[in-house]
PDB file of C-alpha atoms in Angstrom:
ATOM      1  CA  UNK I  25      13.330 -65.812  35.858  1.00  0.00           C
ATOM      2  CA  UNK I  26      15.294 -62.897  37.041  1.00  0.00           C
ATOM      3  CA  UNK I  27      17.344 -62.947  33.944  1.00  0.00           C
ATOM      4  CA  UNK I  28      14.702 -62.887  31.675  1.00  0.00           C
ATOM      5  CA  UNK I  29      13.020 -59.978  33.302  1.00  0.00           C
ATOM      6  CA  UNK I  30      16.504 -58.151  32.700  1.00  0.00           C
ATOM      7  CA  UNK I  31      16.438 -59.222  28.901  1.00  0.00           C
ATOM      8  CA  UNK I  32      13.240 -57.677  28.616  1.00  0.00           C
ATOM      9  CA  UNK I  33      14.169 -54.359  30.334  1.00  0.00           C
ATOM     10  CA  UNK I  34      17.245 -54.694  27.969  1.00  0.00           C
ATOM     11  CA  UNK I  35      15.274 -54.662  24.860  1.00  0.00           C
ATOM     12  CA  UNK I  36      12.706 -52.075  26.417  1.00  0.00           C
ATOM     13  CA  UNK I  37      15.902 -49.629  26.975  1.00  0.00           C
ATOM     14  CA  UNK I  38      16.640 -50.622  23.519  1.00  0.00           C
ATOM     15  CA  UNK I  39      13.336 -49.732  21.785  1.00  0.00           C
ATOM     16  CA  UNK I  40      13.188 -46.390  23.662  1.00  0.00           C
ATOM     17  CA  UNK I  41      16.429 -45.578  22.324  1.00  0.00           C
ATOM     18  CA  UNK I  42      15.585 -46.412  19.082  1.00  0.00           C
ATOM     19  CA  UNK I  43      12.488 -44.315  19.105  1.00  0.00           C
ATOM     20  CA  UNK I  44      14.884 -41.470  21.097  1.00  0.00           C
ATOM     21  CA  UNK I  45      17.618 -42.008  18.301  1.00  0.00           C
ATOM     22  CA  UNK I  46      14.370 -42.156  15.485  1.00  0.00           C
ATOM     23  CA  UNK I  47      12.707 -39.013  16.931  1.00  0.00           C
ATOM     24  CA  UNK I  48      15.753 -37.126  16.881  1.00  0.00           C
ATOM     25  CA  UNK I  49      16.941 -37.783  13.536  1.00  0.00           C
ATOM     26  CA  UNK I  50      13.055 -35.946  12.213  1.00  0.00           C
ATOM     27  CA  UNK I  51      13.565 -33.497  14.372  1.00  0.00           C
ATOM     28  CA  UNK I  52      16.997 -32.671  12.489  1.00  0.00           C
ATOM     29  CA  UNK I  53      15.332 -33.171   9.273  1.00  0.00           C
ATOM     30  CA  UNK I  54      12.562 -30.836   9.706  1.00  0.00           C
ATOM     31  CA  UNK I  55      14.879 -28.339  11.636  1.00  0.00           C
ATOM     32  CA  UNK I  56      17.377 -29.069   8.361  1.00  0.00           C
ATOM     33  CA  UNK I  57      14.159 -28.007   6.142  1.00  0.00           C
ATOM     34  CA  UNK I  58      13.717 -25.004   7.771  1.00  0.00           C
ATOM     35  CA  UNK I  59      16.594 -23.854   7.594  1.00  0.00           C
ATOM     36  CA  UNK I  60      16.430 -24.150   3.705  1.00  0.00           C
ATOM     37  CA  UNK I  61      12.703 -22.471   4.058  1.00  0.00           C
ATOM     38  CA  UNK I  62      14.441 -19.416   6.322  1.00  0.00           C
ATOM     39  CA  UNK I  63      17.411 -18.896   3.420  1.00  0.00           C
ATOM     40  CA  UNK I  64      14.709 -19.231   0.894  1.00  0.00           C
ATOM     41  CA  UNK I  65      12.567 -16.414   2.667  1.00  0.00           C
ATOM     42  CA  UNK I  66      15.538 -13.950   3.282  1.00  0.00           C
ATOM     43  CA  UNK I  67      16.545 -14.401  -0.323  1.00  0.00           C
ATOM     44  CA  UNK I  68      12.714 -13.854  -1.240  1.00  0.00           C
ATOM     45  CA  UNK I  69      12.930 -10.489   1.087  1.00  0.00           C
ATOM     46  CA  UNK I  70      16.139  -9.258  -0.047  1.00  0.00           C
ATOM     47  CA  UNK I  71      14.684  -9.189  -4.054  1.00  0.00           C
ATOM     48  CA  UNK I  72      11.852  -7.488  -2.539  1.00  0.00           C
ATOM     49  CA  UNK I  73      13.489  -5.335  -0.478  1.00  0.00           C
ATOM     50  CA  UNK I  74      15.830  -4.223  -3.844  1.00  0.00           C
ATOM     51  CA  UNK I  75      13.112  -3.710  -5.881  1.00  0.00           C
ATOM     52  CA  UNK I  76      11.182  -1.464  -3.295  1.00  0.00           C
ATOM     53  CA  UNK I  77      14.215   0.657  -3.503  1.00  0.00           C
ATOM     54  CA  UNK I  78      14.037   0.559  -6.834  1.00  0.00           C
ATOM     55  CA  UNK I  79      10.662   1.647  -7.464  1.00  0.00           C
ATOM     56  CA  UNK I  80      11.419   4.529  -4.485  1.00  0.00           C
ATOM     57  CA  UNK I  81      13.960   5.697  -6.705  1.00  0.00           C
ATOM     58  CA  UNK I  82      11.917   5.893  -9.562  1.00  0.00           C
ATOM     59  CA  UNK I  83       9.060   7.681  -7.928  1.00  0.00           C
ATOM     60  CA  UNK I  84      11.562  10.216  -6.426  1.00  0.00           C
ATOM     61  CA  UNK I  85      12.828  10.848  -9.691  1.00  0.00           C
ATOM     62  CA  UNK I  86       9.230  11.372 -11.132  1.00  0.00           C
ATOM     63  CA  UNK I  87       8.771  14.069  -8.417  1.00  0.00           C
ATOM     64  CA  UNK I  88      11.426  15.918  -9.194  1.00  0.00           C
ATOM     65  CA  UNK I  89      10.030  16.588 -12.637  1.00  0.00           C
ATOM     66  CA  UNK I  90       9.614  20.073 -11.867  1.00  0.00           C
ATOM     67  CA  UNK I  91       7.684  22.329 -15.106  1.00  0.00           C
ATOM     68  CA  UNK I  92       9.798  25.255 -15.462  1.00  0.00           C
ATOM     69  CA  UNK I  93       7.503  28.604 -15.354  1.00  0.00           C
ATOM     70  CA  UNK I  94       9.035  29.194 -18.869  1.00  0.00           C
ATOM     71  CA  UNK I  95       8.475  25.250 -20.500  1.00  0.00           C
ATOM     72  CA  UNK I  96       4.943  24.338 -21.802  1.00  0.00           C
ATOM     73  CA  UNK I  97       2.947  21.352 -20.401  1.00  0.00           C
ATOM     74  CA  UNK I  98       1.827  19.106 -23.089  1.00  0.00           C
ATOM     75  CA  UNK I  99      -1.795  17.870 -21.234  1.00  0.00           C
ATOM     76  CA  UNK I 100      -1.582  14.773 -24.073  1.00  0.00           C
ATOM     77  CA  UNK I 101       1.941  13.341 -22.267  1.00  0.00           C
ATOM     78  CA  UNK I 102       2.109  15.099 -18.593  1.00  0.00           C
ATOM     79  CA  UNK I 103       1.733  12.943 -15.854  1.00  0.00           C
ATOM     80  CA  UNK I 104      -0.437  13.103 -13.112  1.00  0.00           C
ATOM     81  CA  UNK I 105       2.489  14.861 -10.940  1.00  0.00           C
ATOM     82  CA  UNK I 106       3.269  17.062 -13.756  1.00  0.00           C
ATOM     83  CA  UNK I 107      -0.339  18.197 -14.443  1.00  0.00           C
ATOM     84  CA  UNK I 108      -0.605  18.739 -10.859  1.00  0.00           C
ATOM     85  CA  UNK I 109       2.196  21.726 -10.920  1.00  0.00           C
ATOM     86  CA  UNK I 110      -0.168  23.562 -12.573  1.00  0.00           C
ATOM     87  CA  UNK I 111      -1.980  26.390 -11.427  1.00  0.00           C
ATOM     88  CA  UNK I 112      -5.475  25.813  -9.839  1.00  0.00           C
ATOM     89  CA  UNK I 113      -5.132  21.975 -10.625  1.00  0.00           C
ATOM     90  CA  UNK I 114      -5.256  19.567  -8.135  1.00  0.00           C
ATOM     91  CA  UNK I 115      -4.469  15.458  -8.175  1.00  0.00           C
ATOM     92  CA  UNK I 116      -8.285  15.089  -9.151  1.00  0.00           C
ATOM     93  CA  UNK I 117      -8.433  16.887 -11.620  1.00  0.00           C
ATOM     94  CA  UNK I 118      -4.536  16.082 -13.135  1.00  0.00           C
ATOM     95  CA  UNK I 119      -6.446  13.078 -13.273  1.00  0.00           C
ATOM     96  CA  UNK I 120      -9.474  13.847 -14.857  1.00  0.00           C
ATOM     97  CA  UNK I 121      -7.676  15.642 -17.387  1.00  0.00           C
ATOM     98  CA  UNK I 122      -5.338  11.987 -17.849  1.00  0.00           C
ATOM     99  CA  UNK I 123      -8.388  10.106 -18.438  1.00  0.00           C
ATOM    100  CA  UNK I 124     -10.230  12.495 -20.927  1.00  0.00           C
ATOM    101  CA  UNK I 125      -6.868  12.503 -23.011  1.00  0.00           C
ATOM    102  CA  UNK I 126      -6.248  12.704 -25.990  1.00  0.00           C
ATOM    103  CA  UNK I 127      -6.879  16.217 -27.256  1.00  0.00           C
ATOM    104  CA  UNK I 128      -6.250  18.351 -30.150  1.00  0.00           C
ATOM    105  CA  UNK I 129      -6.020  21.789 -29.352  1.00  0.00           C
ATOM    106  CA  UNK I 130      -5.882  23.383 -25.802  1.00  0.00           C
ATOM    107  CA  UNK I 131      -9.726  24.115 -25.903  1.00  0.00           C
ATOM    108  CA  UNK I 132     -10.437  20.669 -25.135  1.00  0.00           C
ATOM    109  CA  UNK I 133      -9.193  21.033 -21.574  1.00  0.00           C
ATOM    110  CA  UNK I 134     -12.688  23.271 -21.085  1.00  0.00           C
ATOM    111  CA  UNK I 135     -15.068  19.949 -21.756  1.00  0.00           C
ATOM    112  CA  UNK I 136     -13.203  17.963 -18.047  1.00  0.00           C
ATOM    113  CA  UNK I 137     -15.026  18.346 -15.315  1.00  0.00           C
ATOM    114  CA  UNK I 138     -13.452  21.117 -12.958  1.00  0.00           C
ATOM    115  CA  UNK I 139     -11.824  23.286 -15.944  1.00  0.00           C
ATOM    116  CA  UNK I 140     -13.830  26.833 -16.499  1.00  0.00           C
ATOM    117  CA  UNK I 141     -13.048  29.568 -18.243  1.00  0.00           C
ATOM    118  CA  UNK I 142     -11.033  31.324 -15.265  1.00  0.00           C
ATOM    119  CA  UNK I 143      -9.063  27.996 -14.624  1.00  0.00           C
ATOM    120  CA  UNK I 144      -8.381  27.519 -19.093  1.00  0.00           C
ATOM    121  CA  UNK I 145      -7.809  31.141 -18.682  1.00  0.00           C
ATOM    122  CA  UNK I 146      -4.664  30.677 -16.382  1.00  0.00           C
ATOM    123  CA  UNK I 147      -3.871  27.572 -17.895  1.00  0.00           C
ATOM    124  CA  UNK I 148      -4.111  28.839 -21.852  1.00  0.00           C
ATOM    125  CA  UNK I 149      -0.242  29.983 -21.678  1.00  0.00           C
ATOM    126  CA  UNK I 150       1.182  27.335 -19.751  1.00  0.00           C
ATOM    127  CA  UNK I 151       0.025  24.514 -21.816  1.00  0.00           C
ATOM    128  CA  UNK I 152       0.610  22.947 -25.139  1.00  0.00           C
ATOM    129  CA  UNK I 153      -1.100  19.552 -27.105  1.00  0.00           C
TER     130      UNK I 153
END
Protein backbone atom coordinates (compact mmCIF):
# COMPACT_ATOMS: atom_id res chain seq x y z
CA UNK A 1 0.00 0.00 0.00
CA UNK A 2 2.72 2.34 0.92
CA UNK A 3 4.17 2.10 -2.49
CA UNK A 4 1.26 2.89 -4.24
CA UNK A 5 0.55 5.95 -2.23
CA UNK A 6 4.20 7.05 -3.38
CA UNK A 7 3.26 6.31 -7.14
CA UNK A 8 0.48 8.51 -6.78
CA UNK A 9 2.39 11.42 -5.13
CA UNK A 10 4.87 10.63 -8.02
CA UNK A 11 2.47 11.31 -10.72
CA UNK A 12 0.82 14.25 -8.63
CA UNK A 13 4.52 15.93 -8.56
CA UNK A 14 4.44 15.07 -12.13
CA UNK A 15 1.17 16.76 -13.21
CA UNK A 16 2.07 19.90 -11.20
CA UNK A 17 5.14 20.12 -13.07
CA UNK A 18 3.60 19.74 -16.14
CA UNK A 19 1.09 22.42 -15.48
CA UNK A 20 4.34 24.55 -13.84
CA UNK A 21 6.39 23.67 -17.10
CA UNK A 22 2.76 24.41 -19.29
CA UNK A 23 2.09 27.72 -17.44
CA UNK A 24 5.43 28.92 -17.97
CA UNK A 25 5.86 28.29 -21.50
CA UNK A 26 2.31 31.00 -22.03
CA UNK A 27 3.69 33.11 -19.90
CA UNK A 28 6.86 33.35 -22.33
CA UNK A 29 4.61 33.45 -25.22
CA UNK A 30 2.53 36.27 -24.20
CA UNK A 31 5.63 38.08 -22.62
CA UNK A 32 7.32 37.10 -26.32
CA UNK A 33 4.09 38.97 -27.88
CA UNK A 34 4.59 41.87 -26.08
CA UNK A 35 7.58 42.40 -26.73
CA UNK A 36 6.71 42.45 -30.53
CA UNK A 37 3.55 44.83 -29.45
CA UNK A 38 6.27 47.28 -27.42
CA UNK A 39 8.75 47.39 -30.79
CA UNK A 40 5.66 47.82 -32.80
CA UNK A 41 4.51 50.88 -30.56
CA UNK A 42 8.01 52.61 -30.39
CA UNK A 43 8.27 52.24 -34.13
CA UNK A 44 4.56 53.64 -34.32
CA UNK A 45 5.89 56.70 -31.94
CA UNK A 46 9.06 57.32 -33.59
CA UNK A 47 7.00 58.00 -37.26
CA UNK A 48 4.90 60.13 -35.20
CA UNK A 49 7.29 61.73 -33.38
CA UNK A 50 9.22 62.58 -37.07
CA UNK A 51 6.38 63.81 -38.56
CA UNK A 52 5.45 66.20 -35.58
CA UNK A 53 8.80 67.65 -36.25
CA UNK A 54 8.05 67.85 -39.50
CA UNK A 55 4.93 69.66 -39.47
CA UNK A 56 6.79 72.08 -36.56
CA UNK A 57 9.12 72.86 -39.16
CA UNK A 58 6.72 73.70 -41.59
CA UNK A 59 4.63 75.91 -39.40
CA UNK A 60 7.85 77.75 -38.27
CA UNK A 61 8.65 78.35 -41.69
CA UNK A 62 5.07 79.72 -42.44
CA UNK A 63 5.67 82.24 -39.58
CA UNK A 64 8.50 83.55 -40.75
CA UNK A 65 6.73 84.76 -43.85
CA UNK A 66 7.22 88.18 -42.89
CA UNK A 67 5.31 91.03 -45.64
CA UNK A 68 7.92 93.47 -46.25
CA UNK A 69 6.47 97.21 -45.60
CA UNK A 70 7.48 97.74 -49.31
CA UNK A 71 5.81 94.13 -50.97
CA UNK A 72 2.00 94.08 -51.64
CA UNK A 73 -0.34 91.48 -50.03
CA UNK A 74 -2.36 89.73 -52.55
CA UNK A 75 -5.80 89.13 -50.13
CA UNK A 76 -6.75 86.29 -53.08
CA UNK A 77 -3.37 84.02 -51.99
CA UNK A 78 -2.21 85.41 -48.34
CA UNK A 79 -2.59 83.18 -45.67
CA UNK A 80 -4.18 83.58 -42.57
CA UNK A 81 -0.62 84.51 -40.90
CA UNK A 82 0.14 86.71 -43.72
CA UNK A 83 -3.19 88.63 -43.70
CA UNK A 84 -2.73 88.93 -40.11
CA UNK A 85 0.61 91.27 -40.56
CA UNK A 86 -1.54 93.68 -41.68
CA UNK A 87 -2.47 96.72 -40.12
CA UNK A 88 -5.70 96.77 -37.95
CA UNK A 89 -6.34 93.01 -38.94
CA UNK A 90 -6.57 90.50 -36.56
CA UNK A 91 -6.71 86.33 -36.90
CA UNK A 92 -10.63 86.84 -37.19
CA UNK A 93 -10.79 88.82 -39.52
CA UNK A 94 -7.47 87.34 -41.74
CA UNK A 95 -9.99 84.82 -41.65
CA UNK A 96 -12.99 86.32 -42.63
CA UNK A 97 -11.30 87.89 -45.37
CA UNK A 98 -9.93 83.87 -46.39
CA UNK A 99 -13.37 82.72 -46.50
CA UNK A 100 -15.03 85.63 -48.52
CA UNK A 101 -12.15 85.09 -51.17
CA UNK A 102 -12.01 85.39 -54.20
CA UNK A 103 -12.06 89.04 -55.19
CA UNK A 104 -11.47 91.22 -58.07
CA UNK A 105 -10.36 94.46 -57.19
CA UNK A 106 -9.29 95.71 -53.67
CA UNK A 107 -12.84 97.23 -53.04
CA UNK A 108 -14.15 93.96 -52.30
CA UNK A 109 -12.28 93.78 -49.01
CA UNK A 110 -15.07 96.66 -47.81
CA UNK A 111 -18.19 93.96 -48.17
CA UNK A 112 -16.21 91.36 -44.94
CA UNK A 113 -17.43 91.90 -41.91
CA UNK A 114 -14.91 94.09 -39.77
CA UNK A 115 -13.37 96.10 -42.91
CA UNK A 116 -14.62 100.01 -42.96
CA UNK A 117 -13.56 102.65 -44.71
CA UNK A 118 -10.74 103.72 -42.07
CA UNK A 119 -9.47 100.01 -41.93
CA UNK A 120 -9.66 99.75 -46.46
CA UNK A 121 -8.25 103.13 -46.02
CA UNK A 122 -4.95 101.84 -44.34
CA UNK A 123 -5.12 98.77 -46.09
CA UNK A 124 -5.73 100.36 -49.89
CA UNK A 125 -1.73 100.65 -50.37
CA UNK A 126 -0.62 97.63 -48.84
CA UNK A 127 -2.70 95.28 -50.77
CA UNK A 128 -3.03 93.88 -54.20
CA UNK A 129 -5.75 91.08 -55.96
Amino acid sequence: MGSFILFIAVLVIIYQLSNISRNTADALDKQVALQYEIVAVEKRLDQLTELLSARQFESRQESAVIVDADELVNINHATVKQLTSLPKIGRATAQKIAEARPFSKPEDLKLVQGINEDIFADLAEKITV
